[in-house]
mmCIF file of C-alpha atoms in Angstrom:
data_model
loop_
_atom_site.group_PDB
_atom_site.id
_atom_site.type_symbol
_atom_site.label_atom_id
_atom_site.label_comp_id
_atom_site.label_asym_id
_atom_site.label_seq_id
_atom_site.Cartn_x
_atom_site.Cartn_y
_atom_site.Cartn_z
ATOM 1 C CA MET K 165 -144.300 -196.094 59.994
ATOM 2 C CA LYS K 166 -145.113 -198.387 62.248
ATOM 3 C CA ALA K 167 -141.991 -199.716 64.846
ATOM 4 C CA ARG K 168 -141.632 -202.466 67.642
ATOM 5 C CA VAL K 169 -139.330 -201.994 70.213
ATOM 6 C CA ILE K 170 -138.358 -204.886 72.481
ATOM 7 C CA VAL K 171 -136.339 -203.847 75.489
ATOM 8 C CA THR K 172 -134.519 -206.507 77.414
ATOM 9 C CA LEU K 173 -131.993 -206.899 80.533
ATOM 10 C CA LYS K 174 -128.882 -207.042 79.750
ATOM 11 C CA ASN K 175 -126.641 -210.552 80.336
ATOM 12 C CA GLY K 176 -125.932 -211.036 83.629
ATOM 13 C CA VAL K 177 -128.077 -208.497 85.331
ATOM 14 C CA LEU K 178 -130.468 -210.174 87.795
ATOM 15 C CA ASP K 179 -134.037 -210.645 86.514
ATOM 16 C CA PRO K 180 -135.773 -211.309 89.813
ATOM 17 C CA GLN K 181 -139.198 -211.152 88.163
ATOM 18 C CA GLY K 182 -137.890 -214.061 85.205
ATOM 19 C CA GLN K 183 -137.000 -216.144 88.431
ATOM 20 C CA ALA K 184 -140.434 -215.611 89.838
ATOM 21 C CA ILE K 185 -142.415 -216.422 86.618
ATOM 22 C CA GLU K 186 -139.757 -219.457 86.141
ATOM 23 C CA GLY K 187 -140.650 -220.605 89.641
ATOM 24 C CA SER K 188 -144.177 -220.506 88.921
ATOM 25 C CA LEU K 189 -144.054 -222.124 86.144
ATOM 26 C CA SER K 190 -142.289 -224.794 87.737
ATOM 27 C CA SER K 191 -145.158 -224.903 90.426
ATOM 28 C CA LEU K 192 -147.792 -224.988 87.466
ATOM 29 C CA GLY K 193 -145.848 -228.529 86.748
ATOM 30 C CA PHE K 194 -143.648 -227.093 83.878
ATOM 31 C CA SER K 195 -140.835 -228.954 84.600
ATOM 32 C CA GLY K 196 -137.393 -228.111 82.863
ATOM 33 C CA VAL K 197 -137.650 -224.703 82.041
ATOM 34 C CA SER K 198 -134.935 -222.329 82.479
ATOM 35 C CA GLY K 199 -133.278 -218.923 81.922
ATOM 36 C CA VAL K 200 -136.682 -217.231 81.943
ATOM 37 C CA ARG K 201 -135.972 -212.768 81.368
ATOM 38 C CA GLN K 202 -139.032 -210.847 81.287
ATOM 39 C CA GLY K 203 -138.500 -207.513 79.013
ATOM 40 C CA LYS K 204 -140.908 -204.882 77.625
ATOM 41 C CA VAL K 205 -142.370 -204.385 73.842
ATOM 42 C CA PHE K 206 -143.436 -201.526 72.844
ATOM 43 C CA ASP K 207 -145.455 -200.585 69.211
ATOM 44 C CA LEU K 208 -146.060 -196.849 68.071
ATOM 45 C CA GLU K 209 -146.123 -194.844 64.787
ATOM 46 C CA VAL K 210 -143.480 -192.484 63.603
ATOM 47 C CA PRO K 211 -144.811 -189.715 60.977
ATOM 48 C CA GLY K 212 -143.158 -189.840 57.641
ATOM 49 C CA THR K 213 -141.357 -192.399 54.748
ATOM 50 C CA ASP K 214 -138.155 -192.295 55.696
ATOM 51 C CA GLU K 215 -136.902 -195.617 57.539
ATOM 52 C CA ASP K 216 -133.519 -194.203 58.467
ATOM 53 C CA ALA K 217 -134.822 -191.332 59.487
ATOM 54 C CA ALA K 218 -137.603 -192.911 61.553
ATOM 55 C CA ARG K 219 -135.249 -195.747 63.104
ATOM 56 C CA SER K 220 -132.508 -192.422 64.318
ATOM 57 C CA GLN K 221 -135.688 -191.088 65.970
ATOM 58 C CA ILE K 222 -136.859 -194.209 67.770
ATOM 59 C CA LYS K 223 -133.378 -194.814 68.693
ATOM 60 C CA GLU K 224 -133.117 -191.192 70.356
ATOM 61 C CA MET K 225 -136.400 -192.385 72.121
ATOM 62 C CA CYS K 226 -135.001 -195.590 73.523
ATOM 63 C CA GLU K 227 -132.080 -193.525 75.077
ATOM 64 C CA LYS K 228 -134.287 -191.154 76.321
ATOM 65 C CA LEU K 229 -137.074 -193.226 78.183
ATOM 66 C CA LEU K 230 -138.054 -196.385 76.297
ATOM 67 C CA ALA K 231 -134.758 -198.087 77.770
ATOM 68 C CA ASN K 232 -132.585 -197.786 80.935
ATOM 69 C CA THR K 233 -129.631 -198.542 78.710
ATOM 70 C CA VAL K 234 -127.159 -198.859 81.796
ATOM 71 C CA ILE K 235 -128.584 -202.085 82.609
ATOM 72 C CA GLU K 236 -131.012 -202.593 79.304
ATOM 73 C CA ASN K 237 -130.532 -203.612 75.926
ATOM 74 C CA TYR K 238 -133.174 -202.396 72.798
ATOM 75 C CA ALA K 239 -133.881 -203.705 69.506
ATOM 76 C CA ILE K 240 -136.200 -201.404 66.515
ATOM 77 C CA GLU K 241 -138.054 -203.401 64.260
ATOM 78 C CA ILE K 242 -139.546 -200.772 61.475
ATOM 79 C CA SER K 243 -142.340 -202.387 59.454
ATOM 80 C CA HIS K 244 -144.205 -200.040 56.638
ATOM 81 C CA MET U 76 -134.906 -224.682 72.776
ATOM 82 C CA LYS U 77 -134.717 -220.789 73.370
ATOM 83 C CA ALA U 78 -138.313 -219.359 72.742
ATOM 84 C CA ARG U 79 -139.659 -215.921 73.024
ATOM 85 C CA VAL U 80 -143.033 -214.976 74.030
ATOM 86 C CA ILE U 81 -144.581 -211.503 73.236
ATOM 87 C CA VAL U 82 -147.133 -210.506 74.927
ATOM 88 C CA THR U 83 -149.420 -207.409 73.661
ATOM 89 C CA LEU U 84 -153.107 -206.327 74.400
ATOM 90 C CA LYS U 85 -155.656 -206.690 72.180
ATOM 91 C CA ASN U 86 -156.901 -203.912 69.606
ATOM 92 C CA GLY U 87 -159.693 -201.955 71.783
ATOM 93 C CA VAL U 88 -158.106 -202.602 75.170
ATOM 94 C CA LEU U 89 -157.405 -199.453 77.083
ATOM 95 C CA ASP U 90 -153.906 -198.738 77.309
ATOM 96 C CA PRO U 91 -153.149 -196.660 80.095
ATOM 97 C CA GLN U 92 -149.044 -197.049 79.971
ATOM 98 C CA GLY U 93 -148.893 -196.585 76.622
ATOM 99 C CA GLN U 94 -150.809 -193.382 76.816
ATOM 100 C CA ALA U 95 -148.163 -191.900 79.677
ATOM 101 C CA ILE U 96 -145.356 -193.247 77.538
ATOM 102 C CA GLU U 97 -147.005 -191.143 74.330
ATOM 103 C CA GLY U 98 -147.486 -188.148 76.351
ATOM 104 C CA SER U 99 -143.527 -188.193 77.798
ATOM 105 C CA LEU U 100 -142.574 -188.594 74.563
ATOM 106 C CA SER U 101 -144.083 -185.953 72.968
ATOM 107 C CA SER U 102 -143.055 -183.890 75.765
ATOM 108 C CA LEU U 103 -139.689 -184.805 75.167
ATOM 109 C CA GLY U 104 -139.966 -183.674 71.726
ATOM 110 C CA PHE U 105 -140.598 -186.564 69.626
ATOM 111 C CA SER U 106 -143.891 -184.831 67.761
ATOM 112 C CA GLY U 107 -146.216 -186.903 66.032
ATOM 113 C CA VAL U 108 -145.425 -190.290 67.732
ATOM 114 C CA SER U 109 -149.366 -192.219 67.920
ATOM 115 C CA GLY U 110 -150.299 -195.290 68.956
ATOM 116 C CA VAL U 111 -147.997 -196.129 71.593
ATOM 117 C CA ARG U 112 -149.001 -199.864 73.457
ATOM 118 C CA GLN U 113 -146.745 -201.457 75.501
ATOM 119 C CA GLY U 114 -146.419 -205.047 76.077
ATOM 120 C CA LYS U 115 -144.482 -207.879 77.707
ATOM 121 C CA VAL U 116 -141.795 -210.374 76.208
ATOM 122 C CA PHE U 117 -140.474 -212.970 77.556
ATOM 123 C CA ASP U 118 -137.044 -214.958 76.782
ATOM 124 C CA LEU U 119 -136.962 -218.828 77.857
ATOM 125 C CA GLU U 120 -135.981 -221.908 77.539
ATOM 126 C CA VAL U 121 -137.407 -225.283 77.327
ATOM 127 C CA PRO U 122 -135.991 -228.847 77.226
ATOM 128 C CA GLY U 123 -136.115 -230.934 74.150
ATOM 129 C CA THR U 124 -135.709 -230.742 70.724
ATOM 130 C CA ASP U 125 -139.024 -231.129 69.009
ATOM 131 C CA GLU U 126 -140.121 -227.796 67.918
ATOM 132 C CA ASP U 127 -144.399 -228.755 68.018
ATOM 133 C CA ALA U 128 -143.800 -230.133 71.874
ATOM 134 C CA ALA U 129 -142.199 -227.117 73.100
ATOM 135 C CA ARG U 130 -144.560 -224.700 71.072
ATOM 136 C CA SER U 131 -147.908 -226.740 72.592
ATOM 137 C CA GLN U 132 -146.154 -226.686 76.505
ATOM 138 C CA ILE U 133 -145.124 -222.284 75.671
ATOM 139 C CA LYS U 134 -148.481 -222.038 74.297
ATOM 140 C CA GLU U 135 -149.891 -224.005 77.753
ATOM 141 C CA MET U 136 -147.545 -221.749 79.746
ATOM 142 C CA CYS U 137 -149.065 -218.438 78.145
ATOM 143 C CA GLU U 138 -152.386 -219.646 78.887
ATOM 144 C CA LYS U 139 -151.700 -220.230 82.477
ATOM 145 C CA LEU U 140 -149.473 -217.723 83.504
ATOM 146 C CA LEU U 141 -147.788 -215.306 80.836
ATOM 147 C CA ALA U 142 -150.747 -214.130 79.047
ATOM 148 C CA ASN U 143 -154.414 -212.746 80.411
ATOM 149 C CA THR U 144 -155.995 -214.309 77.406
ATOM 150 C CA VAL U 145 -159.079 -212.015 78.289
ATOM 151 C CA ILE U 146 -156.771 -208.998 76.881
ATOM 152 C CA GLU U 147 -153.867 -209.993 75.395
ATOM 153 C CA ASN U 148 -152.828 -211.544 72.515
ATOM 154 C CA TYR U 149 -149.344 -213.739 72.442
ATOM 155 C CA ALA U 150 -147.144 -214.714 70.014
ATOM 156 C CA ILE U 151 -144.595 -217.654 70.228
ATOM 157 C CA GLU U 152 -140.820 -217.393 68.386
ATOM 158 C CA ILE U 153 -138.873 -220.388 68.789
ATOM 159 C CA SER U 154 -135.209 -220.535 67.900
ATOM 160 C CA HIS U 155 -132.523 -223.729 68.390
#
């Protein structure tokens, strides 16, 4: 089963990378761009065909490795 | 207008980060996980209400800064 995990910073957490990108975009002439936040996306495959089992396994992967749950949120998308 | 840009490596491009994560996941006991690929996600806001104009502006941002189009693909999602 294929899955995608999107990890983003929680609201209120400072995002210096996002701010740097916002600055670069405006110096490239893209005026008015705001709220730039950078996160991570993981594409992966897990064995089996049981979506619930896959979702709980991936949730555990997020909790243990893929996301720093103190400052990051994660969203799991599963496709067959 | 809010938008999300997802930047992922093109197929065939080596992903050492993804491989390292795959190794860590298996050493954490997540057996059978494969094809781990890591990418970037950018959330941002652009002015205006014209979706086509916003999409072409963001496409230009991707081509100039957010993605290395030699080795990366990008996908743009726009929400109102």
